[in-house]
Short mmCIF file of N, CA and C and ligand atoms in Angstrom, two decimals:
data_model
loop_
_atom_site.label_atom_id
_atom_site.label_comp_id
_atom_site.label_asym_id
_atom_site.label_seq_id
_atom_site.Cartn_x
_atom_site.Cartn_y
_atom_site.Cartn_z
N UNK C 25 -48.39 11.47 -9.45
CA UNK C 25 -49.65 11.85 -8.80
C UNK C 25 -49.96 13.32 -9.09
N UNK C 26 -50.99 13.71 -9.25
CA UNK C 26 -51.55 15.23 -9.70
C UNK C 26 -51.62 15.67 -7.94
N UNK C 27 -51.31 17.27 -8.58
CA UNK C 27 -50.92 17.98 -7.31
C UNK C 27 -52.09 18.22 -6.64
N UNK C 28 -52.16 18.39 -5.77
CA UNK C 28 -53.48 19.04 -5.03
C UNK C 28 -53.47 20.68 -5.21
N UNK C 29 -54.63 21.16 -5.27
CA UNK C 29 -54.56 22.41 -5.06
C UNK C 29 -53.65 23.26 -4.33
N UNK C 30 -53.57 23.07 -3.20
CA UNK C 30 -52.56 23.68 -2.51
C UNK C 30 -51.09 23.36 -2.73
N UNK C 31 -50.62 22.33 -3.21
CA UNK C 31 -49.61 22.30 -4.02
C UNK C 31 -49.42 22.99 -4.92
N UNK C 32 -50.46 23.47 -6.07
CA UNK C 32 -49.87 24.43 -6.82
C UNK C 32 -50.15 25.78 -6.21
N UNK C 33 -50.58 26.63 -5.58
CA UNK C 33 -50.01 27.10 -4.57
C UNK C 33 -48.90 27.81 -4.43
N UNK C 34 -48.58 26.22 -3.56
CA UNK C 34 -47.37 26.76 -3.00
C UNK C 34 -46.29 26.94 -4.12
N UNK C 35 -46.45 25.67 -5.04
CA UNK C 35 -46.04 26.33 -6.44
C UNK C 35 -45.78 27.44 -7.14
N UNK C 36 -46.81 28.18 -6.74
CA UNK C 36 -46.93 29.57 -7.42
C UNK C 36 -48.01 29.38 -8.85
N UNK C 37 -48.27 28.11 -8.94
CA UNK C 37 -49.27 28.30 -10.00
C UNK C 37 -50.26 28.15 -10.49
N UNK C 38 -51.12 28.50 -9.11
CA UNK C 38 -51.97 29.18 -8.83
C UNK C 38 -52.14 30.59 -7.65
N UNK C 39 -52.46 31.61 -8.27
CA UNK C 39 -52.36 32.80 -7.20
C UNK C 39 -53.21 32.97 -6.02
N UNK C 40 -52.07 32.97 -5.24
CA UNK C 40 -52.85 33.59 -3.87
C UNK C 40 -52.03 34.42 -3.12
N UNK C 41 -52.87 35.34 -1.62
CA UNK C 41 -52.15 36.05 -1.10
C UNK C 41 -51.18 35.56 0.28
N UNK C 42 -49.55 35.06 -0.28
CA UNK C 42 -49.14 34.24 0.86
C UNK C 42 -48.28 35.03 1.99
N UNK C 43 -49.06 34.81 2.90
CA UNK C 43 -48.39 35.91 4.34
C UNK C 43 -46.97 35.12 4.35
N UNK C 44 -46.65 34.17 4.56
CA UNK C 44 -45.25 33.50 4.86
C UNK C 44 -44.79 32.17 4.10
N UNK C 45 -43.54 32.02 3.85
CA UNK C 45 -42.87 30.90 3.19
C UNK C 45 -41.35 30.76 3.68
N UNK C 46 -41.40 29.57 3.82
CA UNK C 46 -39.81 29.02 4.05
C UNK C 46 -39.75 27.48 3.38
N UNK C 47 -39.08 26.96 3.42
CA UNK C 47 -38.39 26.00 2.88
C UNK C 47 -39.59 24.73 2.93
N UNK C 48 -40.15 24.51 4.67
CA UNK C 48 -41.00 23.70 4.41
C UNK C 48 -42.32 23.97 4.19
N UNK C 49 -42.85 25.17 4.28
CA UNK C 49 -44.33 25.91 4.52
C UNK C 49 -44.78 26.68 3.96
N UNK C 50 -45.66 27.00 3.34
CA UNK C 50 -46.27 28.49 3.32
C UNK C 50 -47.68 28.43 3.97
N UNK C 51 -47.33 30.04 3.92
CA UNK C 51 -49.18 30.20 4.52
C UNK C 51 -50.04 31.17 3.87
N UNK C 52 -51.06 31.18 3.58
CA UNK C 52 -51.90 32.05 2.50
C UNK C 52 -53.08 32.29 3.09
N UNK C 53 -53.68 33.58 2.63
CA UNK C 53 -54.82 34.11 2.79
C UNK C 53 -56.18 32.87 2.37
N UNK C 54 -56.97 32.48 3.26
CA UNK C 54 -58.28 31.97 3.18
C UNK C 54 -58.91 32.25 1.60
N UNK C 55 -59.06 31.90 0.53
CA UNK C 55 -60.07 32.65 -0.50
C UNK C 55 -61.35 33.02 -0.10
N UNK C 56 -62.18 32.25 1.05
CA UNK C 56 -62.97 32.73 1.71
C UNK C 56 -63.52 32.87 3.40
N UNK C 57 -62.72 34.12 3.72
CA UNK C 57 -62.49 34.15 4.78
C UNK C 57 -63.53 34.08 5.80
N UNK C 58 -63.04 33.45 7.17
CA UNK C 58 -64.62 33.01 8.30
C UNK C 58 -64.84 33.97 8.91
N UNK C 59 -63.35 34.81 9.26
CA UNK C 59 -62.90 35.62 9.86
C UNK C 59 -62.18 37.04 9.10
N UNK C 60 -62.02 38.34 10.50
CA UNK C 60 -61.28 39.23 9.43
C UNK C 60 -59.78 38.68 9.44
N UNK C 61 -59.26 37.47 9.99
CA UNK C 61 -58.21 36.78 9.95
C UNK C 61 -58.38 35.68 9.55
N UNK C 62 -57.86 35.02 8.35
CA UNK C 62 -58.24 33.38 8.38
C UNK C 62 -56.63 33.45 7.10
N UNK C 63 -56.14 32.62 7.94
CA UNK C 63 -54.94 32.12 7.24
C UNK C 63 -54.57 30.57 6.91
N UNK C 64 -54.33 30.00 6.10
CA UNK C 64 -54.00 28.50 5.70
C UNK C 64 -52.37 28.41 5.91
N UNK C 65 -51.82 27.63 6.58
CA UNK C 65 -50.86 27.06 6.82
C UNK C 65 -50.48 25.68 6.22
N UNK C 66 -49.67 25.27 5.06
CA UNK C 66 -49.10 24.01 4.80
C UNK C 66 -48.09 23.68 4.93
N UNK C 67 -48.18 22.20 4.83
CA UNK C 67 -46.48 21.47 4.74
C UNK C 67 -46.36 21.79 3.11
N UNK C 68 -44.99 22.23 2.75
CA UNK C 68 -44.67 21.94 1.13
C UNK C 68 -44.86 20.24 0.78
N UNK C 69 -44.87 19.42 1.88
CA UNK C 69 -44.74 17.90 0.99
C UNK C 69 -46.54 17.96 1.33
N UNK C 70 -46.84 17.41 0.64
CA UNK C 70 -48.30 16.55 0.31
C UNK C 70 -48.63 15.42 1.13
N UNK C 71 -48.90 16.05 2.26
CA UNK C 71 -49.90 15.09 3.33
C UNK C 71 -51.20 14.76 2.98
N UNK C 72 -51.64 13.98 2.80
CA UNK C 72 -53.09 14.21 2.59
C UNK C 72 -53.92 14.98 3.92
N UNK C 73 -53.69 14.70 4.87
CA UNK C 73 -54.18 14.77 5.89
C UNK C 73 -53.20 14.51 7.27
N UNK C 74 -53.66 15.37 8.69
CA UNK C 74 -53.33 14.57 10.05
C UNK C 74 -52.93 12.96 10.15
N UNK C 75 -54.10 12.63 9.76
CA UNK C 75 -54.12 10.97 9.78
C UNK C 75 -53.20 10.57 8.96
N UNK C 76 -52.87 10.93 7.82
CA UNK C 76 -51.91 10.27 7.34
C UNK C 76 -49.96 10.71 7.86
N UNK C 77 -50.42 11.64 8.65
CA UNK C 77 -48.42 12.40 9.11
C UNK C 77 -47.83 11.13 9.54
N UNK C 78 -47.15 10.31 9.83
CA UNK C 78 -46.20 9.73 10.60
C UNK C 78 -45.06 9.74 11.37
N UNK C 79 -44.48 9.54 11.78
CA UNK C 79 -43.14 9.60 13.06
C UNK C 79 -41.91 10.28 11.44
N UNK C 80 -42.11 9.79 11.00
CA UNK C 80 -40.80 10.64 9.95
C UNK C 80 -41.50 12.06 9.72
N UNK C 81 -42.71 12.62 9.98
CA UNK C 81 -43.14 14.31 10.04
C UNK C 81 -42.73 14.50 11.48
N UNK C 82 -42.41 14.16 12.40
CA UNK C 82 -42.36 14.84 13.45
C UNK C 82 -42.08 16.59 13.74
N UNK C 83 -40.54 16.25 12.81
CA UNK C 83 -39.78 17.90 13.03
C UNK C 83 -40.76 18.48 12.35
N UNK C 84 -41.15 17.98 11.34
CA UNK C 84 -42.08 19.30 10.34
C UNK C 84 -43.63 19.52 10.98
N UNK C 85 -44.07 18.74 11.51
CA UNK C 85 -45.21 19.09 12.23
C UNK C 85 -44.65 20.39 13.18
N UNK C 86 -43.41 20.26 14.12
CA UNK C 86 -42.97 21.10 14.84
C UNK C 86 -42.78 21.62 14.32
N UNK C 87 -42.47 22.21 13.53
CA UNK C 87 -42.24 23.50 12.87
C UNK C 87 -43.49 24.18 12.47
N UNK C 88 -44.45 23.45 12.00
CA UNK C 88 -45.92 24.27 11.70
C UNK C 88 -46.48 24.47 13.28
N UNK C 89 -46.08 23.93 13.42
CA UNK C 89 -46.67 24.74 15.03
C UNK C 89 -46.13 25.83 15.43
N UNK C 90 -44.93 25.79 15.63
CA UNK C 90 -44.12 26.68 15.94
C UNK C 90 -44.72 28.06 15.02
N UNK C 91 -44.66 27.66 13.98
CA UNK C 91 -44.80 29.18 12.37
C UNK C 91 -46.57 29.49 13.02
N UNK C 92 -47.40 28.64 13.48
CA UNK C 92 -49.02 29.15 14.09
C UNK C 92 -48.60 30.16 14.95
N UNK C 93 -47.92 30.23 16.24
CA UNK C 93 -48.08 31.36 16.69
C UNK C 93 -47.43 32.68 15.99
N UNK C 94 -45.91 32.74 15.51
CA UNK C 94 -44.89 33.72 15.02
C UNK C 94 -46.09 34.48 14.05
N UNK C 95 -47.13 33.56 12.64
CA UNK C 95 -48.08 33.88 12.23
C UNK C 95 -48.99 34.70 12.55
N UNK C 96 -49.26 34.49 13.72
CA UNK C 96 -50.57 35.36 14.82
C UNK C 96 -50.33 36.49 15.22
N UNK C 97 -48.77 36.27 15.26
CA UNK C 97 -48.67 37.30 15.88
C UNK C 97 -48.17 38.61 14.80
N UNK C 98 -47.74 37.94 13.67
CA UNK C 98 -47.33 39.03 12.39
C UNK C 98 -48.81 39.47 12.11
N UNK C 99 -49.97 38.72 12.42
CA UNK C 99 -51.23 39.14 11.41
C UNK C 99 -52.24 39.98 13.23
N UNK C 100 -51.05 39.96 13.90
CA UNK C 100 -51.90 40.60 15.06
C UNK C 100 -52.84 40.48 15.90
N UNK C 101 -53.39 39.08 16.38
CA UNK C 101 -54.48 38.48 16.66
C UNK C 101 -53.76 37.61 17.82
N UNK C 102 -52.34 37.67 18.10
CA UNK C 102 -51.37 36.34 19.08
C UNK C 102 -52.38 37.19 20.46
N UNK C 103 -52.55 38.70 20.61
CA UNK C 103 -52.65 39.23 22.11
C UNK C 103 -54.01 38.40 22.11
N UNK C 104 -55.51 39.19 21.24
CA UNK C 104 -56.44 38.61 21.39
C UNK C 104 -56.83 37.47 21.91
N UNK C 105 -56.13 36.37 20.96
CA UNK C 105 -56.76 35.33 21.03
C UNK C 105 -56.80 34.78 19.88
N UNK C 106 -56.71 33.45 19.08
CA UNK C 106 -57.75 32.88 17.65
C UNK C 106 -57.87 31.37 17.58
N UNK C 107 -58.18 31.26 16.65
CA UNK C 107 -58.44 29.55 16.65
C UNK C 107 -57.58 29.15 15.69
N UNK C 108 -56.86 27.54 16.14
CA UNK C 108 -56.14 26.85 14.90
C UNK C 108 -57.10 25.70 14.68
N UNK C 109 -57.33 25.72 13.61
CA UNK C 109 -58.02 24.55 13.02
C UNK C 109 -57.37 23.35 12.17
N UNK C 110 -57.51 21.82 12.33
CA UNK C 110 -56.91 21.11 11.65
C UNK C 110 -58.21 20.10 11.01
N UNK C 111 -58.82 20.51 9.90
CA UNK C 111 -60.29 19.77 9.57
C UNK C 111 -59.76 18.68 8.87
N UNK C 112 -60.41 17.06 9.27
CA UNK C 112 -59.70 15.81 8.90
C UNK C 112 -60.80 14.78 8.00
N UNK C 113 -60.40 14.76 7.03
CA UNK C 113 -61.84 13.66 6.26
C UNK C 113 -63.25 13.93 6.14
N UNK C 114 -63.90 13.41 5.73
CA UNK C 114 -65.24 13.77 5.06
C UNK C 114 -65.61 14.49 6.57
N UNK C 115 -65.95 13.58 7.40
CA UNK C 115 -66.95 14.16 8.71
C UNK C 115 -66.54 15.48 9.45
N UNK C 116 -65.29 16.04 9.23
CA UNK C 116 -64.49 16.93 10.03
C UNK C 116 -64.51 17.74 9.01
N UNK C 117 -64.69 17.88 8.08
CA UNK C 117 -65.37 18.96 6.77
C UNK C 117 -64.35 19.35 5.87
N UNK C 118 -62.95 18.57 5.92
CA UNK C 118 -62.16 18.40 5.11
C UNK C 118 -62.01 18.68 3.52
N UNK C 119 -62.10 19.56 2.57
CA UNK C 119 -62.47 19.81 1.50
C UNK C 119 -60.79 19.88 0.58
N UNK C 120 -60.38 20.10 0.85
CA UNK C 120 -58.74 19.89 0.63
C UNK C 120 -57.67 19.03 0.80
N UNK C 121 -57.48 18.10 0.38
CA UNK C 121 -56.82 16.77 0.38
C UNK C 121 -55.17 17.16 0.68
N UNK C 122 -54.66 18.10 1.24
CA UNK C 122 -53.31 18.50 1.72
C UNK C 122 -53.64 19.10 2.97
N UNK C 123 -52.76 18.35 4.08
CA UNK C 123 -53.25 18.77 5.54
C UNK C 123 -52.74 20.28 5.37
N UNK C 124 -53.61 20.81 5.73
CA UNK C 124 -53.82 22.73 6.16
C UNK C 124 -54.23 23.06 7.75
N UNK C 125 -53.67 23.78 8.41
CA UNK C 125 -54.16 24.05 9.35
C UNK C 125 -54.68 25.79 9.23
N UNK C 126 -55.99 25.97 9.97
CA UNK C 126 -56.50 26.82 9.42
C UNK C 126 -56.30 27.88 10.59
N UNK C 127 -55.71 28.98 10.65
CA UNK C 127 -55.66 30.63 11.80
C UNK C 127 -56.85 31.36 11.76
N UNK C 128 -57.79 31.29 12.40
CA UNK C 128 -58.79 32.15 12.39
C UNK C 128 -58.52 33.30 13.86
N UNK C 129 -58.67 34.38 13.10
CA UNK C 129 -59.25 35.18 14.12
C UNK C 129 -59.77 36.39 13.68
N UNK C 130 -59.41 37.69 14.42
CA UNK C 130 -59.53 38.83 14.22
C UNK C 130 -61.33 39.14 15.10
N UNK C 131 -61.70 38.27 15.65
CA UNK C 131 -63.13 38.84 16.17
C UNK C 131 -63.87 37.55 16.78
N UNK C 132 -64.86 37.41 17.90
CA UNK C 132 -65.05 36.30 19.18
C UNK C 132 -65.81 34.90 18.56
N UNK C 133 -64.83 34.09 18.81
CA UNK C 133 -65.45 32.77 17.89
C UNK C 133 -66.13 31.99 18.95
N UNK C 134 -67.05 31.49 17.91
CA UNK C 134 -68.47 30.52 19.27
C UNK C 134 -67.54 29.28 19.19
N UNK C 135 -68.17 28.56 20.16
CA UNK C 135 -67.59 26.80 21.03
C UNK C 135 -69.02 26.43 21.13
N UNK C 136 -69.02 25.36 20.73
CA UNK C 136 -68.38 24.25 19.89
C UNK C 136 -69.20 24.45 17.98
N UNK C 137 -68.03 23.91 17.46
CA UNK C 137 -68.50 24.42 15.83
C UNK C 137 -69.73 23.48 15.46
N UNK C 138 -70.03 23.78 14.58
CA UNK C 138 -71.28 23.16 13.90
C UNK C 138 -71.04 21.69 13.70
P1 5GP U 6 -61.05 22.59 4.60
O1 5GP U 6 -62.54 22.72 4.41
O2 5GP U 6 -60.47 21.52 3.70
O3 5GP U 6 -60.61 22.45 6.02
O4 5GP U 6 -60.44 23.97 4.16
C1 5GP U 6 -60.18 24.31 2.85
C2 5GP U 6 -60.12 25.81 2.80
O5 5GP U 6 -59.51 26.16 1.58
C3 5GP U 6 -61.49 26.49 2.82
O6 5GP U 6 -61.57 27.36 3.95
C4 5GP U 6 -61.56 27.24 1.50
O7 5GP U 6 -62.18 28.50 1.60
C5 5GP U 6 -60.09 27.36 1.10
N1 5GP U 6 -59.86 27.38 -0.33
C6 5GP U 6 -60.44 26.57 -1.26
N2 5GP U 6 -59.96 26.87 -2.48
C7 5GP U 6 -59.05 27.87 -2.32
C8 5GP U 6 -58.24 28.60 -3.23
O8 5GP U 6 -58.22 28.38 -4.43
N3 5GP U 6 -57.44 29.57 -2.69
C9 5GP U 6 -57.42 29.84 -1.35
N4 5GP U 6 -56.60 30.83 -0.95
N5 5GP U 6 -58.19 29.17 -0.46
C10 5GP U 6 -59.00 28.20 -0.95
#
């Protein structure tokens, strides 16, 4: 199967600016940011999506949760406040076929999104 973008990535081959990496994750700078904070968070395996995780992701879902706040708080935005985003399939504006969860912050986000 051809990688998804964010697979190469995390690969390394394609460049980006990645705030954090461990074994199962990295996380990288937005290429176009919403915010003066917007960070992408992945699994290294190739989810397509939420909808597709199952009971064998459990721990690794926990762990990207866990790495959302430690994240927030390295990029300084944990006191403030920010948003985690998980955008799922066409209608949820999904443009990236590897589940990403998205860190926005750095400045006051409106409710409810477009
Ligand atoms: P989605 O719309 O799928 O929830 O989010 C995809 C995100 O990936 C978008 O916010 C978009 O700006 C970001 N993105 C798309 N291509 C690249 C890229 O090549 N590098 C980086 N760093 N971000 C990208």
């Amino acid at each position: 199967m051809e990688k998804t973008l964010f697979q190469k990535i995390a690969d390394k081959e394609i460049p980006a600016s990645i705030v954090y990496e461990d074994e199962l994750c990295v996380a990288f700078r937005d290429i176009a940011p919403a915010a003066p904070v917007h960070v992408l968070l992945i699994p290294r395996k190739p989810i397509p999506s939420i909808a597709d995780a199952t009971a064998e992701d459990a721990a690794l879902l926990a762990h990207l949760m866990l790495k959302v706040g430690d994240i927030a708080q390295a990029e300084g935005i944990a006191e403030g406040g920010f948003r985690t985003v998980l955008n799922t399939g066409e209608n949820g504006g999904q443009t990236v076929p590897h589940l990403h969860i998205h860190i926005i912050g750095g400045r006051s986000l409106q409710w409810p999104p477009g």
